[in-house]
């Protein structure tokens, strides 16, 4: 809500107690300009989450429409992430622009999904580079914290910035206030004063290094997915020298035998000029990632989206 509402100019007005202005920003941190936010929530909590969002809006006195969309995820996180690319393209269609923040609110990470979820999240971060991913979870997926993540911790009465890229840390108290919405009662947070906080070192589990971790990622095979429906011109083909060129994502993913024989693979999705926001390219990257996971090739195949475009059709 703080990010979607942005600075106090986004419909935020004082209440009769003069306290509402304290809700501007995020726990004393200025939010700056409003940014679009997409929220994916566990299906069992979708109705309550919608009430919480409405309560936060009412508590802040926000009267203008906000760039915030929510969807309910009723299945395991991993296939939904990999297959839909966080459904960022769908959210962008509703918001009119790409979300700058995608929130995964306590979506179940069940079974063996936990051991692979961090890799998928990081891959989605690389694919959707304009979107930050916020994971709300009781227990972070293994390996996720070792990649420079910002860590916020919450208990019954305090919120703690336990880690940030700048090294800044803080702890602030909060209280809750009951808000009556048009669909029921919900609680909203009111930030309180800062309290003394001396961070303890975050001890992360040490995993034995693998051969892949020790060596830099150097793909032996590079594949470019260029779905034009027309032959490439000689100059276009020359610009992708060194790549295997395929015209559909279904032809891009290698088999285990291919990887064992040829080595590491890198698959690059090349957007066309008909996909300026790279939304279709993101969808294709998600579909390819899902296939890679199904084939057990997550450690051997990586997916990227090219910064280069190709024209879908040639001028007459």
XYZ file of C-alpha atoms in Angstrom:
316
model
C 0.000 0.000 0.000
C 2.866 2.385 0.824
C 4.452 1.799 -2.578
C 1.203 1.975 -4.541
C 0.033 5.132 -2.740
C 3.441 6.778 -2.973
C 4.028 10.240 -1.549
C 1.322 12.057 0.489
C 0.022 13.642 -2.691
C -1.706 10.373 -3.649
C -4.968 11.215 -1.904
C -3.531 11.060 1.627
C -5.197 13.519 3.986
C -4.993 14.092 7.772
C -7.596 12.494 10.002
C -9.322 14.344 12.858
C -6.624 13.175 15.281
C -3.839 14.493 13.053
C -2.182 11.064 12.938
C -2.829 9.980 9.406
C 0.182 11.856 8.035
C 2.386 9.443 10.015
C 1.234 6.709 7.643
C 2.865 8.362 4.644
C 5.760 6.319 3.319
C 6.801 3.000 4.818
C 7.530 2.975 8.569
C 9.177 6.381 8.388
C 10.891 5.730 5.058
C 9.653 7.993 2.230
C 7.923 5.999 -0.506
C 8.525 8.521 -3.271
C 6.444 8.364 -6.425
C 3.625 5.853 -6.722
C 4.615 2.584 -8.413
C 2.408 -0.241 -9.756
C 2.189 -3.298 -7.488
C 0.953 -6.838 -8.190
C 0.067 -9.171 -5.299
C -0.251 -12.958 -5.540
C -1.775 -14.499 -2.441
C -2.543 -18.043 -1.299
C -6.081 -18.797 -2.444
C -7.246 -19.654 1.074
C -6.341 -16.132 2.228
C -7.500 -14.157 -0.798
C -10.663 -12.687 0.763
C -8.862 -11.635 3.952
C -5.987 -10.178 1.951
C -8.431 -8.045 -0.035
C -9.925 -6.780 3.260
C -6.439 -6.006 4.590
C -5.609 -3.969 1.507
C -8.878 -2.055 1.762
C -8.293 -1.399 5.480
C -4.808 -0.059 4.770
C -6.222 2.217 2.080
C -8.924 3.562 4.395
C -6.486 4.008 7.300
C -4.254 6.119 5.090
C -7.157 8.166 3.794
C -6.277 7.320 0.209
C -9.158 8.374 -2.005
C -7.616 8.024 -5.460
C -7.486 4.751 -7.424
C -4.250 2.897 -6.810
C -2.097 0.926 -9.280
C -2.494 -2.330 -7.350
C -3.842 -5.688 -8.550
C -4.251 -8.961 -6.666
C -4.648 -12.554 -7.791
C -5.158 -15.778 -5.851
C -2.726 -18.648 -6.398
C -4.402 -21.957 -5.639
C -1.540 -24.253 -6.580
C 2.102 -24.755 -5.662
C 4.239 -21.701 -6.226
C 6.860 -23.242 -8.475
C 4.803 -24.238 -11.530
C 2.806 -21.021 -11.278
C 6.013 -19.008 -11.162
C 7.785 -20.888 -13.910
C 4.795 -21.301 -16.172
C 3.438 -17.791 -15.848
C 6.519 -15.689 -15.194
C 4.774 -14.387 -12.046
C 1.939 -13.585 -14.452
C 3.608 -10.207 -14.768
C 2.263 -9.814 -18.304
C -1.304 -10.305 -17.009
C -0.731 -7.784 -14.231
C 0.728 -5.330 -16.722
C -2.403 -5.637 -18.828
C -4.597 -4.714 -15.846
C -2.296 -1.967 -14.585
C -1.495 -0.488 -17.989
C 2.229 -0.847 -17.240
C 4.598 -3.390 -15.791
C 4.479 -3.753 -11.994
C 7.590 -2.495 -10.246
C 6.942 -4.823 -7.285
C 5.446 -8.337 -7.273
C 4.407 -9.567 -3.820
C 4.130 -13.304 -3.122
C 2.085 -13.373 0.084
C 2.549 -16.683 1.899
C 1.919 -18.877 -1.104
C 2.610 -22.491 -0.033
C 6.050 -23.837 -0.877
C 5.145 -27.460 -0.329
C 7.064 -30.678 -0.839
C 10.214 -30.666 -2.937
C 9.167 -27.273 -4.326
C 11.057 -25.570 -1.489
C 14.406 -26.894 -2.617
C 13.950 -25.458 -6.113
C 11.912 -22.330 -5.427
C 14.923 -20.082 -4.789
C 16.383 -20.909 -8.165
C 13.112 -20.152 -9.918
C 12.693 -16.873 -8.025
C 16.196 -15.797 -8.974
C 15.607 -16.809 -12.579
C 12.390 -14.774 -12.623
C 14.306 -11.842 -11.173
C 16.726 -12.055 -14.077
C 13.935 -12.424 -16.636
C 11.758 -9.632 -15.215
C 14.505 -7.182 -14.437
C 12.161 -4.202 -14.046
C 10.208 -5.906 -11.253
C 11.343 -6.469 -7.669
C 10.041 -9.628 -5.980
C 8.881 -9.494 -2.352
C 8.387 -12.921 -0.735
C 6.313 -13.050 2.471
C 7.040 -16.390 4.117
C 7.517 -18.048 7.494
C 10.655 -19.733 6.208
C 12.604 -18.481 3.169
C 13.438 -21.059 0.507
C 16.975 -22.429 0.992
C 19.609 -20.418 -0.825
C 17.474 -17.330 -1.384
C 19.071 -15.232 1.369
C 22.562 -15.696 0.013
C 21.909 -13.542 -3.041
C 21.939 -10.060 -1.522
C 18.283 -10.026 -0.514
C 16.784 -7.350 1.710
C 15.321 -8.984 4.837
C 12.412 -7.613 6.883
C 11.343 -9.489 10.029
C 8.030 -9.019 11.824
C 6.656 -10.143 15.179
C 3.544 -9.174 17.136
C 4.597 -5.561 17.735
C 7.758 -4.671 15.792
C 9.035 -4.566 12.249
C 12.781 -4.930 11.765
C 14.902 -4.128 8.747
C 17.394 -6.889 9.457
C 19.399 -6.587 6.256
C 19.620 -4.216 3.317
C 22.031 -3.695 0.420
C 23.187 -0.415 2.027
C 23.891 -2.039 5.394
C 21.223 0.091 7.108
C 19.171 -1.620 9.820
C 16.385 -0.434 12.149
C 13.477 -1.609 14.280
C 10.150 0.190 14.812
C 7.139 -0.625 16.901
C 3.644 -0.678 15.462
C 0.092 -0.923 16.720
C -3.037 -2.151 14.985
C -6.291 -0.307 14.509
C -9.636 -1.858 13.585
C -11.056 -0.535 10.316
C -14.599 -1.154 9.117
C -14.591 -1.686 5.354
C -17.540 -2.100 3.067
C -17.097 -5.889 3.204
C -16.165 -6.482 6.836
C -13.721 -5.539 9.571
C -9.956 -5.743 9.184
C -6.830 -4.530 10.963
C -4.496 -1.857 9.666
C -1.038 -1.013 11.001
C 0.032 2.264 12.544
C 3.813 2.693 12.696
C 5.202 3.644 16.099
C 8.529 4.904 17.427
C 11.926 3.506 16.631
C 13.519 1.260 19.264
C 17.107 0.283 19.926
C 18.261 -2.489 17.658
C 21.605 -4.248 17.540
C 21.528 -6.722 14.674
C 22.934 -10.166 15.235
C 24.917 -11.715 12.413
C 22.661 -13.684 10.089
C 24.051 -17.191 9.951
C 23.198 -18.913 6.716
C 23.552 -22.641 6.155
C 26.795 -23.504 4.462
C 26.333 -25.896 1.595
C 29.243 -27.836 0.169
C 30.333 -26.178 -3.063
C 29.372 -27.960 -6.221
C 31.443 -28.098 -9.365
C 28.925 -25.766 -11.009
C 29.270 -23.243 -8.169
C 33.058 -23.274 -8.268
C 33.318 -22.646 -11.979
C 31.907 -19.611 -13.809
C 28.843 -20.243 -15.945
C 30.155 -20.616 -19.479
C 27.583 -22.171 -21.807
C 28.854 -24.539 -24.432
C 25.697 -24.112 -26.499
C 23.809 -20.882 -27.058
C 20.300 -21.029 -28.490
C 18.358 -18.001 -29.768
C 14.569 -18.256 -29.941
C 13.471 -15.917 -32.760
C 9.782 -16.519 -33.561
C 9.270 -14.521 -36.755
C 7.359 -16.841 -39.071
C 9.729 -15.776 -41.837
C 13.311 -16.663 -42.759
C 16.038 -14.542 -41.234
C 17.883 -12.270 -43.604
C 21.614 -12.904 -44.076
C 22.448 -9.848 -41.972
C 20.101 -10.952 -39.192
C 21.583 -14.426 -39.167
C 25.080 -12.961 -39.078
C 24.176 -10.855 -36.023
C 23.390 -14.104 -34.165
C 26.520 -15.921 -35.245
C 27.466 -18.605 -32.748
C 23.856 -19.305 -31.801
C 21.586 -22.133 -32.788
C 18.488 -20.372 -34.048
C 15.042 -21.861 -33.467
C 11.646 -20.341 -34.253
C 9.648 -21.728 -31.307
C 10.264 -22.227 -27.588
C 9.202 -25.876 -27.911
C 12.346 -26.513 -29.942
C 14.701 -24.712 -27.593
C 14.958 -26.934 -24.500
C 17.611 -29.666 -24.736
C 17.226 -33.190 -23.439
C 19.344 -34.689 -20.682
C 21.307 -36.526 -23.367
C 21.976 -33.234 -25.173
C 23.291 -31.636 -21.982
C 25.412 -34.637 -21.042
C 26.918 -34.678 -24.534
C 27.283 -30.972 -25.270
C 27.531 -29.268 -21.865
C 25.784 -26.209 -20.407
C 23.058 -24.543 -22.483
C 21.919 -20.912 -22.519
C 18.568 -20.103 -24.138
C 17.980 -16.499 -25.200
C 14.490 -15.258 -26.042
C 14.693 -12.544 -28.710
C 11.725 -10.126 -28.614
C 10.273 -8.696 -31.796
C 9.276 -5.100 -32.366
C 5.673 -6.208 -31.732
C 6.618 -6.952 -28.107
C 8.102 -3.622 -26.917
C 7.505 -4.379 -23.223
C 8.950 -7.886 -23.600
C 5.749 -9.339 -22.135
C 5.411 -12.098 -24.721
C 9.131 -12.817 -24.364
C 8.627 -13.094 -20.596
C 5.776 -15.572 -21.123
C 7.949 -17.682 -23.411
C 10.810 -17.582 -20.908
C 8.432 -18.793 -18.182
C 7.180 -21.661 -20.341
C 10.736 -22.701 -21.164
C 11.709 -22.542 -17.483
C 8.803 -24.853 -16.617
C 10.017 -27.385 -19.191
C 13.576 -27.141 -17.877
C 12.330 -27.924 -14.368
C 10.231 -30.855 -15.614
C 13.301 -32.333 -17.287
C 15.505 -31.840 -14.224
C 17.873 -29.506 -16.066
C 17.757 -26.445 -13.790
C 21.489 -26.700 -13.046
C 22.469 -27.075 -16.705
C 20.238 -24.685 -18.647
C 19.640 -20.973 -18.178
C 17.098 -18.665 -19.785
C 17.595 -14.973 -20.602
C 15.738 -12.325 -22.585
C 17.796 -10.419 -25.110
C 18.093 -6.636 -24.996
C 18.050 -6.710 -28.798
C 14.906 -6.721 -30.933
C 14.266 -8.137 -34.387
C 11.591 -6.743 -36.761
C 8.619 -9.070 -37.042
C 8.204 -8.323 -40.730
C 10.305 -6.642 -43.380
C 9.253 -3.486 -45.194
C 8.204 -4.086 -48.774
